[in-house]
């Protein structure tokens, strides 16, 4: 396993989540504060962050999955969903949530999870069980494979789409995995988890709702957050649900820039294949909880760094050097 310093309270480098190689060093941020979504760091944002009506959000995601709007061409409406049994015909073999849910696209995140679990357990007793929250759990295609490869995870998956959760409860009834229909934006509090996995969710939400979710994670008393982020983005454009060409309600979100302004993660790596470096700008990063904001980050800093063989322009509120 890569020797990544997940247990080091003083992070002065960003490492590659798989290899442990140093991507860049960090100049210490002196102006930081505990994450506070009600009082975000001073920035060029006016603080009026849009939020979405809960019922509209739930209905929107349900329609996306039903119609395959994330490009999977496998919407629930194209198959036989039995509402009485809660089963989707052939569900365990199908992808309802886009390329990111495939085994091909999930090799890196699977390795990141194994690596982080190894490091957490290195400081625990031999039989320590990892508590993991997966939000959203989605169609469980790659996660099913990951969980079946281990016997030391207490897994909880939540999703806003009731058909998915109903099918999971039926398909995995002999597993000790827990599933709940929940909209994470509406959740008021969370218990402790060693790992909160929030992969490929935040880019589909308004900034105000993202801030609320990050606050929830930060206040949970949990240990680590793994989240999708887009470090090459120089500004976080707001989600526009009026675009007719954006049925998947997608935009790129850089968690290290305003209005989120998170301190640099412990580690980061590409999420998905490298066959198209221009299109694949998905990355996953690991942050220690509770989260920390960088204060007075107006535009951030740009640095060219090499992340696992791909040289990218890394935009962040943290000053970096090689």
mmCIF file of C-alpha atoms in Angstrom, residues 13-123:
data_model
loop_
_atom_site.group_PDB
_atom_site.id
_atom_site.type_symbol
_atom_site.label_atom_id
_atom_site.label_comp_id
_atom_site.label_asym_id
_atom_site.label_seq_id
_atom_site.Cartn_x
_atom_site.Cartn_y
_atom_site.Cartn_z
ATOM 1 C CA UNK A 13 2.050 18.144 0.898
ATOM 2 C CA UNK A 14 -0.609 16.782 -1.409
ATOM 3 C CA UNK A 15 0.074 13.183 -2.314
ATOM 4 C CA UNK A 16 -1.252 10.860 -4.983
ATOM 5 C CA UNK A 17 -3.934 8.704 -3.349
ATOM 6 C CA UNK A 18 -2.687 5.517 -5.013
ATOM 7 C CA UNK A 19 1.082 5.839 -5.263
ATOM 8 C CA UNK A 20 1.832 8.104 -2.315
ATOM 9 C CA UNK A 21 4.022 10.248 -4.569
ATOM 10 C CA UNK A 22 4.173 13.927 -3.614
ATOM 11 C CA UNK A 23 2.193 15.935 -6.171
ATOM 12 C CA UNK A 24 3.097 19.305 -4.695
ATOM 13 C CA UNK A 25 4.016 21.000 -1.450
ATOM 14 C CA UNK A 26 1.828 23.537 0.280
ATOM 15 C CA UNK A 27 2.630 26.887 1.805
ATOM 16 C CA UNK A 28 0.766 26.936 5.096
ATOM 17 C CA UNK A 29 -2.500 28.868 5.119
ATOM 18 C CA UNK A 30 -2.490 31.207 8.108
ATOM 19 C CA UNK A 31 -6.027 32.475 7.510
ATOM 20 C CA UNK A 32 -8.300 29.499 8.038
ATOM 21 C CA UNK A 33 -11.498 28.799 9.936
ATOM 22 C CA UNK A 34 -13.696 25.807 10.780
ATOM 23 C CA UNK A 35 -16.147 25.161 7.958
ATOM 24 C CA UNK A 36 -19.287 27.292 8.389
ATOM 25 C CA UNK A 37 -21.825 27.291 5.575
ATOM 26 C CA UNK A 38 -23.763 30.171 7.145
ATOM 27 C CA UNK A 39 -20.650 32.355 7.217
ATOM 28 C CA UNK A 40 -18.479 31.258 4.274
ATOM 29 C CA UNK A 41 -15.033 32.812 3.812
ATOM 30 C CA UNK A 42 -14.830 36.272 2.288
ATOM 31 C CA UNK A 43 -14.801 35.923 -1.468
ATOM 32 C CA UNK A 44 -16.107 37.480 -4.640
ATOM 33 C CA UNK A 45 -19.429 35.723 -3.977
ATOM 34 C CA UNK A 46 -22.177 37.791 -2.395
ATOM 35 C CA UNK A 47 -23.303 35.004 -0.085
ATOM 36 C CA UNK A 48 -26.719 34.575 -1.703
ATOM 37 C CA UNK A 49 -26.170 30.974 -2.660
ATOM 38 C CA UNK A 50 -29.100 29.406 -4.499
ATOM 39 C CA UNK A 51 -30.826 26.371 -3.040
ATOM 40 C CA UNK A 52 -33.372 24.021 -4.535
ATOM 41 C CA UNK A 53 -36.814 23.066 -3.360
ATOM 42 C CA UNK A 54 -36.591 19.624 -1.789
ATOM 43 C CA UNK A 55 -39.515 18.099 -3.684
ATOM 44 C CA UNK A 56 -38.264 19.445 -7.014
ATOM 45 C CA UNK A 57 -34.798 18.050 -6.362
ATOM 46 C CA UNK A 58 -36.105 14.599 -5.487
ATOM 47 C CA UNK A 59 -38.357 14.536 -8.542
ATOM 48 C CA UNK A 60 -35.515 15.692 -10.787
ATOM 49 C CA UNK A 61 -33.102 12.947 -9.724
ATOM 50 C CA UNK A 62 -35.817 10.335 -9.926
ATOM 51 C CA UNK A 63 -36.558 11.309 -13.533
ATOM 52 C CA UNK A 64 -32.844 11.302 -14.410
ATOM 53 C CA UNK A 65 -32.446 7.718 -13.215
ATOM 54 C CA UNK A 66 -35.749 6.590 -14.721
ATOM 55 C CA UNK A 67 -34.859 8.018 -18.138
ATOM 56 C CA UNK A 68 -31.114 7.330 -18.197
ATOM 57 C CA UNK A 69 -30.284 11.037 -18.581
ATOM 58 C CA UNK A 70 -26.685 10.520 -17.434
ATOM 59 C CA UNK A 71 -25.878 8.745 -20.658
ATOM 60 C CA UNK A 72 -26.293 5.153 -19.511
ATOM 61 C CA UNK A 73 -29.174 4.433 -21.951
ATOM 62 C CA UNK A 74 -30.417 2.099 -19.217
ATOM 63 C CA UNK A 75 -33.150 4.116 -17.552
ATOM 64 C CA UNK A 76 -35.465 2.271 -15.206
ATOM 65 C CA UNK A 77 -38.351 3.062 -17.549
ATOM 66 C CA UNK A 78 -36.677 0.898 -20.197
ATOM 67 C CA UNK A 79 -36.897 -2.172 -17.974
ATOM 68 C CA UNK A 80 -39.476 -3.987 -15.925
ATOM 69 C CA UNK A 81 -39.725 -2.351 -12.505
ATOM 70 C CA UNK A 82 -42.186 -4.239 -10.317
ATOM 71 C CA UNK A 83 -43.473 -1.786 -7.715
ATOM 72 C CA UNK A 84 -45.011 -4.520 -5.562
ATOM 73 C CA UNK A 85 -41.839 -6.598 -5.321
ATOM 74 C CA UNK A 86 -39.453 -3.645 -5.472
ATOM 75 C CA UNK A 87 -37.295 -5.452 -8.018
ATOM 76 C CA UNK A 88 -35.881 -4.163 -11.284
ATOM 77 C CA UNK A 89 -35.521 -6.955 -13.835
ATOM 78 C CA UNK A 90 -31.843 -7.731 -14.310
ATOM 79 C CA UNK A 91 -30.946 -4.806 -12.069
ATOM 80 C CA UNK A 92 -27.752 -6.303 -10.671
ATOM 81 C CA UNK A 93 -26.272 -6.398 -14.162
ATOM 82 C CA UNK A 94 -27.344 -2.965 -15.364
ATOM 83 C CA UNK A 95 -26.010 0.560 -15.121
ATOM 84 C CA UNK A 96 -28.571 3.270 -14.439
ATOM 85 C CA UNK A 97 -26.308 6.123 -13.428
ATOM 86 C CA UNK A 98 -23.816 6.851 -16.189
ATOM 87 C CA UNK A 99 -20.222 5.917 -17.000
ATOM 88 C CA UNK A 100 -18.951 6.673 -13.506
ATOM 89 C CA UNK A 101 -20.907 3.706 -12.150
ATOM 90 C CA UNK A 102 -19.189 1.147 -14.361
ATOM 91 C CA UNK A 103 -16.449 -1.188 -13.184
ATOM 92 C CA UNK A 104 -14.201 0.313 -15.863
ATOM 93 C CA UNK A 105 -14.565 3.824 -14.443
ATOM 94 C CA UNK A 106 -14.358 2.787 -10.786
ATOM 95 C CA UNK A 107 -10.941 1.139 -10.630
ATOM 96 C CA UNK A 108 -9.240 4.189 -9.136
ATOM 97 C CA UNK A 109 -11.873 4.926 -6.486
ATOM 98 C CA UNK A 110 -11.896 1.258 -5.484
ATOM 99 C CA UNK A 111 -8.134 1.384 -4.959
ATOM 100 C CA UNK A 112 -8.423 4.646 -3.003
ATOM 101 C CA UNK A 113 -10.937 3.032 -0.648
ATOM 102 C CA UNK A 114 -8.734 -0.018 -0.096
ATOM 103 C CA UNK A 115 -5.754 2.241 0.581
ATOM 104 C CA UNK A 116 -7.563 4.487 3.043
ATOM 105 C CA UNK A 117 -9.089 1.529 4.888
ATOM 106 C CA UNK A 118 -5.660 -0.064 5.193
ATOM 107 C CA UNK A 119 -4.225 3.113 6.718
ATOM 108 C CA UNK A 120 -7.156 3.554 9.126
ATOM 109 C CA UNK A 121 -6.916 -0.041 10.332
ATOM 110 C CA UNK A 122 -3.165 0.182 10.820
ATOM 111 C CA UNK A 123 -3.920 2.214 13.958
#
